[in-house]
Amino acid sequence: MTGTVTFIGLGTMGQPMVRSLARSVPVAVFDVDPDAIDAVVRNEGVTALAGPVDGAEGDVVILMLPNSAIVERVLGDPEDAESLAGRLRPGTLVVDMGSSAPLATQRMAARLRERHVAMIDAPVSGGPRKAATAELTIMVGGPAEDYERALPLLRAMGSSVTHVGPSGSAHALKALNNLLSAIGLVGALEVLTAGTKFGLDPRTMLDVINRSTGRNQSTEVKIGPEVLDGRFQVGFSLPLTVKDITTALELSASMGLSLEVSEACVQFCRAALADLGEKNPDQSEMARYLAKATGVDLTG
């Protein structure tokens, strides 16, 4: 694909994604944090925008923002000629790569479509490490022709790109994936806590579990280095975890589903966030909350 690309949102994920993208196409960037802009404009092919509305010149506008409320605030009202959405030219493609609420995504996509502006949702999985190596898993929701148009750009940032359905589908899948991931992490922490209380060594437990049917991504990747070794640096914050899994639970409730295990996990994660009392604790720090509640410390 040819043309210009605007990228808005240079957080933990956005910065390495821009670096990967800039290897194949010029990118104009914006973030509310000037330091974040400075960190990426040092790379060849990256230029800074004075403000988000200046991004309307891009043929493709990529958003990597924390939630739907911020996406809507950055885009603005499509009927407002002074907003970013109002300035987008017909034929522009908007790609929301954050973890937005699927129903909000559907509403915004419909409003933009009235102005002949396309929008797809393309959230990612893999964390900062996979973003740095352009090995993200990217799921895409929206019309097939818009998916095909965005595919070369998405492949510059991810090693797995899958069209999963119509508008909002990818944001739904991302929220549900993160809910399952959280269930796996919380469940593994509780199992290790019970075993440690019994007298088992948590490292021995983890080694055996990872050769058994109970293994999951948290046991294989997160818990050893980030919890048992006490680093607590998974790279995905607990507030964002709570936001995403709440989105998944709200989506389920909107369809009349009551999911007991999911509800218990969300309740646990919310309690951990309230107890930790830090500005932006890492997801893995739920182990500290569990240690405080049970008297069993897995670190050491």
XYZ file of C-alpha atoms in Angstrom:
300
model
C 0.000 0.000 0.000
C 1.236 3.519 -0.746
C 0.338 6.850 0.815
C 0.911 8.591 4.112
C 0.313 7.157 7.586
C -0.638 9.005 10.749
C -0.033 7.229 14.070
C -1.570 8.646 17.261
C -0.755 7.154 20.665
C 2.890 6.513 21.574
C 2.669 4.594 24.815
C 4.375 1.353 25.790
C 3.021 -0.384 22.697
C 2.784 2.515 20.272
C 6.470 3.428 20.277
C 7.854 0.056 19.161
C 4.975 -0.343 16.692
C 5.884 2.971 15.038
C 9.526 1.935 14.803
C 8.525 -1.243 12.983
C 6.082 0.579 10.728
C 8.594 3.287 9.791
C 10.860 0.675 8.213
C 8.371 0.326 5.356
C 6.421 3.617 5.167
C 6.820 7.246 6.334
C 4.879 7.878 9.539
C 3.684 11.157 11.091
C 3.068 10.793 14.840
C 1.373 12.526 17.742
C 1.048 11.951 21.474
C 0.086 14.194 24.375
C 3.504 13.410 25.901
C 6.256 15.383 24.119
C 8.889 12.966 25.434
C 7.096 10.078 23.708
C 7.208 11.983 20.431
C 10.901 12.741 20.892
C 11.594 9.055 21.515
C 10.335 8.010 18.081
C 11.151 10.954 15.793
C 14.811 10.006 16.146
C 14.004 7.111 13.853
C 14.312 7.544 10.099
C 10.946 7.998 8.420
C 9.145 9.401 11.489
C 8.001 13.027 11.755
C 6.034 14.848 14.450
C 2.589 16.400 14.162
C 1.701 19.586 16.024
C -1.671 18.173 17.073
C -4.043 15.281 16.402
C -6.163 17.186 13.881
C -3.065 17.566 11.699
C -3.220 13.807 11.291
C -6.201 14.221 8.968
C -3.741 14.514 6.080
C -2.888 10.832 6.394
C -4.347 8.320 3.959
C -4.389 5.900 6.892
C -4.851 7.030 10.503
C -3.766 4.503 13.127
C -4.905 4.966 16.722
C -3.149 3.172 19.597
C -5.099 4.619 22.515
C -6.157 3.207 25.911
C -9.945 3.052 25.545
C -13.019 4.007 23.527
C -13.594 7.236 25.424
C -10.158 8.518 24.415
C -10.618 7.286 20.839
C -13.876 9.225 20.606
C -12.276 12.295 22.166
C -9.320 12.230 19.755
C -11.480 11.629 16.678
C -14.200 14.047 17.762
C -17.589 14.448 16.127
C -17.531 13.539 12.424
C -20.022 16.384 11.864
C -17.616 18.908 13.415
C -15.456 20.367 10.660
C -12.800 21.339 13.236
C -12.373 17.814 14.624
C -10.009 15.123 13.360
C -12.962 12.998 12.217
C -14.558 16.000 10.543
C -11.386 16.761 8.592
C -10.777 13.255 7.271
C -11.046 13.048 3.492
C -13.400 10.540 1.852
C -11.450 7.342 1.295
C -9.358 7.676 4.450
C -8.911 4.479 6.492
C -8.984 4.694 10.304
C -7.426 1.739 12.150
C -8.150 1.475 15.884
C -5.417 -0.788 17.280
C -6.162 -0.185 20.946
C -8.440 -2.245 23.184
C -11.694 -0.383 22.664
C -15.243 -1.462 23.513
C -16.729 -3.342 20.534
C -20.160 -1.670 20.636
C -18.554 1.792 20.737
C -16.369 0.789 17.796
C -19.414 -0.233 15.786
C -21.102 3.101 16.472
C -18.071 5.165 15.455
C -17.461 3.063 12.346
C -21.060 3.628 11.249
C -20.782 7.386 11.768
C -17.539 7.600 9.808
C -18.981 5.468 7.030
C -21.634 8.150 6.480
C -18.765 10.455 5.489
C -17.202 7.787 3.250
C -14.405 7.175 5.764
C -13.611 3.529 6.545
C -12.782 2.245 10.019
C -11.507 -1.145 11.135
C -10.600 -2.435 14.574
C -7.207 -4.146 14.754
C -6.180 -4.731 18.385
C -2.973 -6.567 19.171
C -1.728 -9.268 21.494
C 1.846 -9.999 22.489
C 2.903 -7.104 24.689
C 5.865 -4.740 24.346
C 8.358 -7.538 23.664
C 6.513 -8.785 20.595
C 5.864 -5.196 19.506
C 9.617 -4.539 19.546
C 10.264 -7.502 17.237
C 7.211 -6.905 14.988
C 5.797 -10.281 16.044
C 2.441 -9.117 17.358
C -0.735 -11.117 16.875
C -3.232 -8.778 15.222
C -6.948 -9.489 14.899
C -9.039 -7.378 12.519
C -12.712 -6.511 12.384
C -14.371 -4.715 9.466
C -15.159 -5.112 5.769
C -12.868 -7.484 3.880
C -11.776 -4.800 1.404
C -10.635 -2.506 4.231
C -8.792 -5.402 5.877
C -6.963 -6.088 2.605
C -6.069 -2.427 2.266
C -4.554 -2.314 5.744
C -2.837 -5.702 5.547
C 0.629 -4.536 4.364
C 0.820 -2.045 7.236
C -0.381 -4.567 9.785
C 2.135 -7.142 8.571
C 4.879 -4.589 9.200
C 3.974 -4.729 12.900
C 2.757 -8.289 13.391
C 3.679 -11.838 12.425
C 0.066 -13.068 12.615
C -2.781 -11.020 11.121
C -6.295 -12.500 11.001
C -9.584 -11.084 9.748
C -12.088 -12.247 12.389
C -15.363 -10.686 11.242
C -17.311 -7.429 10.823
C -16.793 -4.153 12.666
C -16.267 -4.608 16.407
C -15.414 -8.310 16.113
C -11.714 -7.865 16.771
C -12.272 -5.636 19.782
C -14.668 -8.257 21.146
C -12.131 -11.039 20.603
C -9.309 -9.002 22.162
C -11.344 -8.313 25.314
C -12.357 -11.973 25.569
C -8.763 -13.099 24.996
C -7.550 -10.821 27.777
C -10.259 -12.148 30.058
C -9.079 -15.696 29.419
C -5.477 -14.608 29.987
C -6.414 -13.029 33.324
C -8.319 -16.148 34.374
C -5.196 -18.181 33.586
C -2.947 -15.870 35.596
C -5.219 -15.641 38.637
C -5.881 -19.383 38.593
C -2.169 -20.202 38.376
C -1.324 -17.832 41.236
C -3.998 -19.403 43.429
C -2.822 -22.958 42.622
C 0.796 -22.080 43.407
C -0.320 -20.403 46.623
C -2.217 -23.523 47.735
C 0.724 -25.776 46.867
C 3.212 -23.544 48.653
C 0.995 -23.486 51.742
C 0.984 -27.297 51.671
C 4.788 -27.327 51.565
C 5.567 -27.699 47.876
C 8.281 -25.596 46.289
C 6.634 -23.121 43.851
C 9.459 -23.429 41.319
C 9.199 -27.208 41.323
C 5.439 -26.887 40.944
C 5.810 -24.508 38.025
C 8.317 -26.790 36.314
C 5.967 -29.786 36.574
C 2.868 -27.783 35.599
C 4.628 -26.563 32.479
C 5.066 -30.201 31.465
C 1.476 -31.041 32.341
C -2.070 -30.200 31.318
C -2.397 -27.194 33.644
C 0.137 -25.073 31.811
C -0.866 -21.763 30.211
C 0.816 -18.611 28.960
C 1.127 -17.223 32.485
C 2.823 -20.346 33.851
C 5.129 -20.577 30.849
C 6.079 -16.913 30.446
C 5.003 -14.654 33.282
C 5.107 -16.280 36.691
C 8.683 -17.576 36.797
C 10.630 -14.419 35.946
C 8.053 -11.836 36.988
C 6.568 -13.285 40.184
C 8.903 -15.938 41.623
C 11.957 -13.814 40.784
C 10.173 -10.705 42.091
C 10.593 -8.476 39.026
C 6.883 -7.755 38.498
C 7.472 -6.417 34.992
C 5.128 -8.261 32.636
C 4.759 -4.953 30.794
C 0.955 -4.812 30.894
C -0.610 -2.755 33.645
C -3.244 -3.955 36.073
C -5.513 -0.949 35.357
C -5.539 -1.874 31.653
C -6.163 -5.504 32.578
C -9.180 -4.500 34.651
C -10.422 -2.258 31.845
C -10.194 -4.996 29.228
C -11.740 -7.781 31.285
C -14.538 -5.458 32.394
C -15.218 -4.767 28.714
C -15.461 -8.525 28.096
C -17.804 -9.018 31.044
C -20.010 -6.103 29.983
C -20.165 -7.508 26.454
C -21.250 -10.873 27.827
C -23.877 -9.253 30.043
C -25.237 -7.284 27.071
C -26.003 -10.637 25.443
C -27.729 -11.990 28.531
C -24.835 -14.194 29.650
C -23.863 -14.664 33.297
C -20.361 -16.156 33.459
C -19.500 -17.124 37.031
C -15.783 -17.851 36.616
C -15.281 -14.678 34.582
C -17.185 -12.627 37.139
C -15.045 -14.036 39.958
C -11.853 -13.208 38.067
C -12.950 -9.638 37.385
C -13.896 -9.206 41.047
C -10.466 -10.507 42.135
C -8.600 -8.213 39.742
C -10.610 -5.181 40.817
C -9.928 -5.959 44.482
C -6.212 -6.353 43.768
C -6.117 -2.999 41.979
C -7.938 -1.268 44.848
C -5.611 -2.833 47.421
C -2.309 -2.157 45.678
C -2.996 1.569 45.737
C -0.236 2.367 43.268
C -0.603 4.682 40.319
C -0.030 2.049 37.656
C 0.833 -1.407 39.065
C 1.972 -4.171 36.757
C -0.487 -6.990 36.079
C 1.822 -9.475 37.831
C 1.577 -7.538 41.090
C -1.717 -9.294 41.772
C 0.599 -11.858 43.369
C 1.381 -9.284 46.054
C -2.307 -8.808 46.772
C -2.783 -12.563 47.034
C 0.239 -12.873 49.350
C -1.210 -10.201 51.608
C -4.605 -11.902 51.667
C -3.292 -15.422 52.297
C 0.022 -14.924 54.098
C 1.760 -17.020 51.429
C 4.555 -15.229 49.551
C 5.590 -16.808 46.240
C 8.639 -14.585 45.734
C 12.082 -15.513 46.852
